[in-house]
Coordinates of C-alpha atoms in Angstrom, one line a residue:
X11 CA 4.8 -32.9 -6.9
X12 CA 6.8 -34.7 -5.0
X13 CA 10.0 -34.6 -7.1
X14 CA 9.9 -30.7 -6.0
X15 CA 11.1 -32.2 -2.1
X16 CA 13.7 -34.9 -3.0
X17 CA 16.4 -32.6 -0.7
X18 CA 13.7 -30.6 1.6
X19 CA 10.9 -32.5 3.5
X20 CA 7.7 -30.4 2.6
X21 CA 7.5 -29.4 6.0
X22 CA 11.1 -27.5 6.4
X23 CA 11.4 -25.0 3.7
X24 CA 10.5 -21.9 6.3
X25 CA 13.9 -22.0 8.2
X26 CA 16.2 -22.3 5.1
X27 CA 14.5 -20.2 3.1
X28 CA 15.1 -17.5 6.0
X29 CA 18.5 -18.4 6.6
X30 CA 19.0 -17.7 2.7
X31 CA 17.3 -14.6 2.7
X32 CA 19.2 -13.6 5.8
X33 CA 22.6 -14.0 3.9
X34 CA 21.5 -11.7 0.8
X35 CA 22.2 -9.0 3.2
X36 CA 26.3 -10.1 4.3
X37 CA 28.6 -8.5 2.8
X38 CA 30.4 -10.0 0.4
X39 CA 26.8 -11.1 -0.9
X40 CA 26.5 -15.4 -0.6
X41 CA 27.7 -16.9 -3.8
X42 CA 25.6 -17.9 -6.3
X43 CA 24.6 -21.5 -5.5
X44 CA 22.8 -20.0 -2.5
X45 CA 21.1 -17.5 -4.5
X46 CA 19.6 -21.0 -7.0
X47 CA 19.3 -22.6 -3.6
X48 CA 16.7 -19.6 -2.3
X49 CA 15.5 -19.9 -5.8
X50 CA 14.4 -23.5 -5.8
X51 CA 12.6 -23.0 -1.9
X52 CA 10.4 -20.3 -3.1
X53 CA 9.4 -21.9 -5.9
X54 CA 8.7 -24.8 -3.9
X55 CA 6.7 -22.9 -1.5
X56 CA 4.5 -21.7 -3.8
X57 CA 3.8 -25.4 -5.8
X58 CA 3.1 -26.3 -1.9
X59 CA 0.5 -23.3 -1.0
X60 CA -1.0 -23.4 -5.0
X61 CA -0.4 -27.1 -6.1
X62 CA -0.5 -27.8 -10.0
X63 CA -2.7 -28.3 -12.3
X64 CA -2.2 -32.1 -11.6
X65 CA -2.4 -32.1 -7.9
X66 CA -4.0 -30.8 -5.0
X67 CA -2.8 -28.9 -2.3
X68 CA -2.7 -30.6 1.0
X69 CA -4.1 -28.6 3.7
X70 CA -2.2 -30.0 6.5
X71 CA 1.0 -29.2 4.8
X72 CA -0.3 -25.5 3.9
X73 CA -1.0 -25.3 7.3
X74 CA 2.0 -26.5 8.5
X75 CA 3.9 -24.0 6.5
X76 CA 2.1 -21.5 7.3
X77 CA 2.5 -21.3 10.4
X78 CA 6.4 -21.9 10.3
X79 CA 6.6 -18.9 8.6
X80 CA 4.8 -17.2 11.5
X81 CA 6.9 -18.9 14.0
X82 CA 10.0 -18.0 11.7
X83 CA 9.1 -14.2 10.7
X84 CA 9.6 -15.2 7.3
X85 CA 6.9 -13.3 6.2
X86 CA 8.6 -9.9 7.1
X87 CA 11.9 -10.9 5.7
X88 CA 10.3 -11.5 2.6
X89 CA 9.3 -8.0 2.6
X90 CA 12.3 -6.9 3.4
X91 CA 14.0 -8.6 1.0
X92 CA 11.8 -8.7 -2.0
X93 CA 14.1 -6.3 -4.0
X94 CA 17.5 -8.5 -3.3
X95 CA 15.9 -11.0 -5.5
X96 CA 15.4 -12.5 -9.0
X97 CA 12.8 -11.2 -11.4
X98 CA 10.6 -14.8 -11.5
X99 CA 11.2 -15.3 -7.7
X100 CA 9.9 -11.8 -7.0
X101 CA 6.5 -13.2 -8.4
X102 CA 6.7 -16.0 -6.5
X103 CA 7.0 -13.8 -3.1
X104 CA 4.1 -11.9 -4.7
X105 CA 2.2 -15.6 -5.0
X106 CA 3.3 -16.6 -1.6
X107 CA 2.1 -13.9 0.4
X108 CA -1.1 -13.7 -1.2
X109 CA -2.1 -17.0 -0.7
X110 CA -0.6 -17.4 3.1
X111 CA -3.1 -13.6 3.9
X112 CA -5.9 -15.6 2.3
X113 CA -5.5 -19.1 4.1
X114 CA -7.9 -20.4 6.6
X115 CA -7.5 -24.0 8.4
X116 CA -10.9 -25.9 8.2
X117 CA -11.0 -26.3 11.9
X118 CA -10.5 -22.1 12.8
X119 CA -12.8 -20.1 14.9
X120 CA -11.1 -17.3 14.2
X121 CA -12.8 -15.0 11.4
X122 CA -9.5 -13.7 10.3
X123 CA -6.7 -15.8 8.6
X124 CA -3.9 -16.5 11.0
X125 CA -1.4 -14.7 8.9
X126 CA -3.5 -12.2 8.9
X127 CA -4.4 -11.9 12.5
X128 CA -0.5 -12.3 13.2
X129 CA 0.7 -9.3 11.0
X130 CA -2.1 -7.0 11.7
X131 CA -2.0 -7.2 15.8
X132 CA 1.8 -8.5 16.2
X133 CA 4.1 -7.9 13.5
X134 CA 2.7 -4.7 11.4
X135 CA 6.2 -4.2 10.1
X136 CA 5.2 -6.6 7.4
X137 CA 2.4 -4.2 6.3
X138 CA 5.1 -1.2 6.3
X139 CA 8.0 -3.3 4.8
X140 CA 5.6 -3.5 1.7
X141 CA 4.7 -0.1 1.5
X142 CA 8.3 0.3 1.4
X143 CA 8.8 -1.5 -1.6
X144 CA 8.0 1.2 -3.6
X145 CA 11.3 2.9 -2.6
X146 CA 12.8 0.5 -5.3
X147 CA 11.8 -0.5 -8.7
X148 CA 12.4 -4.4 -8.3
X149 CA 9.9 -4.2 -5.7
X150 CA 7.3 -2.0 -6.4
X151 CA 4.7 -3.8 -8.2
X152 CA 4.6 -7.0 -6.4
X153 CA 4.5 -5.1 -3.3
X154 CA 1.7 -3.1 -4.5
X155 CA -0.1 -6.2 -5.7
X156 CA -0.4 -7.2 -2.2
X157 CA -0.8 -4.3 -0.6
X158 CA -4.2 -3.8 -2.4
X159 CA -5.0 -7.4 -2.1
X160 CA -5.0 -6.3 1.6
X161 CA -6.7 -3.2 1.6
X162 CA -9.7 -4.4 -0.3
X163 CA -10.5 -7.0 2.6
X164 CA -9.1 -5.8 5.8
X165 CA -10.0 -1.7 7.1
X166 CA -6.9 -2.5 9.7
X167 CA -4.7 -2.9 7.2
X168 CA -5.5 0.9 5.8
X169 CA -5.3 2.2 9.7
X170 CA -1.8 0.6 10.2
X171 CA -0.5 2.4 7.0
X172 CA -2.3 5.7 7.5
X173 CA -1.4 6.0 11.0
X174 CA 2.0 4.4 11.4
X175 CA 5.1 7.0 11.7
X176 CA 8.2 4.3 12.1
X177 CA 11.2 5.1 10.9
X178 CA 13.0 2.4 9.1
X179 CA 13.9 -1.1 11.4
X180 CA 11.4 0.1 14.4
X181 CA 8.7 -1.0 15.3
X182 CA 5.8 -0.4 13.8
X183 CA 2.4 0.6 14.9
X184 CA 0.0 -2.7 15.5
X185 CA -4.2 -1.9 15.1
X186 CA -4.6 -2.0 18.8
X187 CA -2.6 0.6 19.5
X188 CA -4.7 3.0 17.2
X189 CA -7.6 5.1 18.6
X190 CA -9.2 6.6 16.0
X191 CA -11.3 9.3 17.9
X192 CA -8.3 10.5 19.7
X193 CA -5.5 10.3 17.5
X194 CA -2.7 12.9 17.3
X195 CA -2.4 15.1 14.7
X196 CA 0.1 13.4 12.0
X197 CA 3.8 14.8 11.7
X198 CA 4.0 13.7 8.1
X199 CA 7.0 11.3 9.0
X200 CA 5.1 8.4 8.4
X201 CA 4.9 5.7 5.7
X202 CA 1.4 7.2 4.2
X203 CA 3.3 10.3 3.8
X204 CA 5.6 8.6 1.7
X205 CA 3.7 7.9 -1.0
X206 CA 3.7 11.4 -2.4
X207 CA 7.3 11.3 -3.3
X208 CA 6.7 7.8 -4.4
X209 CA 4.0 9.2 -6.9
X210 CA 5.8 11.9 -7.7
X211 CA 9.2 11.4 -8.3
X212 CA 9.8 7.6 -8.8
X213 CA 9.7 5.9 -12.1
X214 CA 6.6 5.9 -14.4
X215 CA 5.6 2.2 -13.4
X216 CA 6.3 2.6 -10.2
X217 CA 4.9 6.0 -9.8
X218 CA 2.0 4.3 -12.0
X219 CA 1.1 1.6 -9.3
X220 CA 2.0 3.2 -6.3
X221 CA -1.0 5.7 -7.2
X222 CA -3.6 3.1 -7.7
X223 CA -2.5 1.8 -4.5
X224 CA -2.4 5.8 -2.7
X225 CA -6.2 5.4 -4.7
X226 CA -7.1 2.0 -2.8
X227 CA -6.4 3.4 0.3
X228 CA -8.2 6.8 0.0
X229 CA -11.7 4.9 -1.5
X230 CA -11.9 1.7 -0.3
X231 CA -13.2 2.3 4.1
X232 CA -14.7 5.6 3.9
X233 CA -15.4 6.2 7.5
X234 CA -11.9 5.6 8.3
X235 CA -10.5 8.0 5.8
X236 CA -13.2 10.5 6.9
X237 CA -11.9 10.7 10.5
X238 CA -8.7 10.8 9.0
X239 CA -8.7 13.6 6.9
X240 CA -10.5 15.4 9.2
X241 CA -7.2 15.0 11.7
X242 CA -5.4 15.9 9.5
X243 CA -6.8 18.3 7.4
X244 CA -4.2 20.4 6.7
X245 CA -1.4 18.8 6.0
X246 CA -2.7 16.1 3.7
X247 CA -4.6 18.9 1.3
X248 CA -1.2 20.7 1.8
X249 CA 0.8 18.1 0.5
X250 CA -1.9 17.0 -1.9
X251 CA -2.3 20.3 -3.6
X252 CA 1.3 21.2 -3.8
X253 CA 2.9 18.0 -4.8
X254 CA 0.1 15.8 -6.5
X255 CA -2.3 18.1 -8.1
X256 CA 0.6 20.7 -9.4
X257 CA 2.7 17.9 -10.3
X258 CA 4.9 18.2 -13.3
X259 CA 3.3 15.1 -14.7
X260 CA 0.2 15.4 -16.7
X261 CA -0.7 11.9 -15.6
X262 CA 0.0 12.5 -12.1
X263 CA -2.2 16.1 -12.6
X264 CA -4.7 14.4 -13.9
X265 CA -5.4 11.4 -12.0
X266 CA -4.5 13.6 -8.9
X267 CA -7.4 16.2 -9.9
X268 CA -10.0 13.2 -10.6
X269 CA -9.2 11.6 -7.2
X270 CA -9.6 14.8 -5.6
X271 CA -13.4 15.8 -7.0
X272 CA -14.4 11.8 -6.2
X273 CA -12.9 12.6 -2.9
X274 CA -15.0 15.7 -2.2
X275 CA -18.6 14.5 -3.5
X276 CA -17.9 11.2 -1.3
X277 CA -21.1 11.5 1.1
X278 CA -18.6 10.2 4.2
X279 CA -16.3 13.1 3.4
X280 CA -18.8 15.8 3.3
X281 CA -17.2 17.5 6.5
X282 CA -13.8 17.5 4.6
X283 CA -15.6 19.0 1.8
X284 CA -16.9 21.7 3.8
X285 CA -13.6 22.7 5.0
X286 CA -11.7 22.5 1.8
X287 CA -14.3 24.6 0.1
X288 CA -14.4 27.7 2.5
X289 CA -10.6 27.9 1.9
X290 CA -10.2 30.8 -0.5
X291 CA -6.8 29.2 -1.5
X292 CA -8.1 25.9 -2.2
X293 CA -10.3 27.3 -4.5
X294 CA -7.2 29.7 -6.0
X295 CA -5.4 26.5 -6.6
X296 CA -9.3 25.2 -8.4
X297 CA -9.3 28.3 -10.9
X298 CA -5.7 28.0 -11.6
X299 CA -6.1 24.3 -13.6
X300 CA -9.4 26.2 -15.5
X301 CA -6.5 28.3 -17.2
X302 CA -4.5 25.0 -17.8
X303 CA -3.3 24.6 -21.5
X304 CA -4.3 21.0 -21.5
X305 CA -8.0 20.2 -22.3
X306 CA -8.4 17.5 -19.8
X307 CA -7.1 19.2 -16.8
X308 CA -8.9 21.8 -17.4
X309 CA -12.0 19.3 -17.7
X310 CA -11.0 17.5 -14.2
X311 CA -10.5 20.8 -12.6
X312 CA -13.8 22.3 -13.9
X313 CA -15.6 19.1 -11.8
X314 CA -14.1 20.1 -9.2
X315 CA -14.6 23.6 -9.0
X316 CA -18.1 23.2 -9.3
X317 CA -17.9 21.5 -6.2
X318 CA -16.4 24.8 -4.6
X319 CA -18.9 27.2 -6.8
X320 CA -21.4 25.6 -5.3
X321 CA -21.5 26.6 -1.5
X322 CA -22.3 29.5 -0.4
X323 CA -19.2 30.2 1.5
X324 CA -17.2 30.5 -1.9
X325 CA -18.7 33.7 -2.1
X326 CA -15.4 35.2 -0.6
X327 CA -13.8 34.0 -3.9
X328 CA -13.2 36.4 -6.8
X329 CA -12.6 36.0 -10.1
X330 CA -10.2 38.1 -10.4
X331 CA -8.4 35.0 -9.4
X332 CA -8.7 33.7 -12.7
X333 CA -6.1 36.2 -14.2
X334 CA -4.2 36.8 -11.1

């Protein structure tokens, strides 16, 4: 591997590769020799973290660069620049961050991996910057990659996205500055809320990914999304209902609808369940998909509605409903 650092030492590539990225911003854009430059370091980076199928990794240079890209906030400008860059180095960032969340020196008593520990209490804006990336195409499915990556190891990660309401280049909210039991009521300005346009209106791949991700984060640390929904009852099944399960896409309908009865019969959610059933619109909105033209909604919705059927409360319900 060595021939990869015949111009680079295997311990610098942090700075330049961040004084690159930095320039993919200027206007005029950097000519193209810089863009091959950036090219070549994250490629490099990656052989570093990975090694080949001939050689090894070193720890103590993994390490090393690791923690330059702490000390260098390369890890956020990454994120931030994911889009700006070519198709094969896009993977590569993808490669890169998953390996630097999952490293862990040998001689760490920390449980969590510094990179890890870094973004989640210090520099959150890394987890936001890849929510982000669903705002573009380039971006989306590495982004999402990660993100899930994340969210099926780390229950802070999930809190930082659900309960973060930056707007674009603030700061973001770091896990220590979330109280769970005491939590305001969301304004629906934040990057979770996001995701509904994502679903809804962006492309079908990204639309495609950035569900399974919206589905990561609604399944994966049930007690956290419990106490959340609760909070926020009514705006989340506000902008569920309306944009998600009465989406113009049948695959967005239908996956929306599934999500929705797995959501309900979820034991940790059973106080969200009450509420949503004694809500004689919620159940309106139930019986509506029964007169859907399309077998399999009507299938989804009929799972669910035997959810709402089956309290007593739903009583108040009539089915006149069903030809309203």
């Amino acid at each position: 591997m060595a021939f990869l650092f015949r111009n680079k030492s295997k311990t610098d590539l942090a700075k330049p590769a961040k004084d690159l990225l930095s320039r993919l911003w200027q206007s005029p854009p950097p000519p193209q020799k810089a863009e091959d430059e950036l090219v070549k370091l994250l490629s490099q980076m990656k052989l570093l973290l990975q090694g080949t199928q001939e050689t090894d990794s070193s720890p103590e240079q993994v390490a090393h660069l690791v923690n330059s890209m702490i000390q260098e906030d390369l890890l956020y400008l990454l994120a931030h620049s994911i889009h700006l860059l070519p198709f094969e180095s896009r993977k590569d960032c993808q490669s890169i961050f998953s390996y630097v969340f999952r490293f862990k020196p040998a001689s760490s008593l920390s449980p969590d991996p510094p990179a890890m520990s870094y973004i989640i209490h210090q520099r959150p804006e890394v987890i936001v910057e890849l929510c982000r990336g669903y705002a573009r195409k380039e971006s989306a499915m590495p982004c999402g990659v990660v993100l899930r990556e994340m969210l099926k190891q780390y229950e802070e990660v999930a809190a930082i996205i659900l309960y973060d309401e930056s707007h674009e280049n603030e700061r973001a909210t770091s896990v220590d500055e979330i109280d769970l039991r005491d939590s305001p009521v969301q304004s629906g300005h934040g990057v979770f809320w996001n995701f509904f346009s994502w679903i809804e209106n962006g492309a079908f791949e990204v639309s495609t990914d950035a569900f399974t991700t919206f589905r990561e984060l609604l399944t994966r640390h049930k007690q956290l999304l419990a106490l959340y929904l609760e909070r926020n009852f009514d705006l989340f099944f506000q902008q569920y209902n309306t944009v998600l399960v009465q989406s113009s896409s049948y695959v967005t309908k239908r996956q929306s609808i599934k999500l929705l009865g797995e959501l309900l019969l979820d034991r940790a959610n059973y106080n969200v369940m009450t509420q949503y059933v004694e809500s004689g619109d919620h159940l309106k909105t139930c019986m509506t998909l029964l007169k859907d033209d399309r077998k399999m909604v009507q299938y989804e919705g009929f799972h669910v509605f035997k959810v709402c059927s089956a309290r007593k409360a739903t009583t108040i319900a009539s089915p006149s409903m069903l030809i309203a």
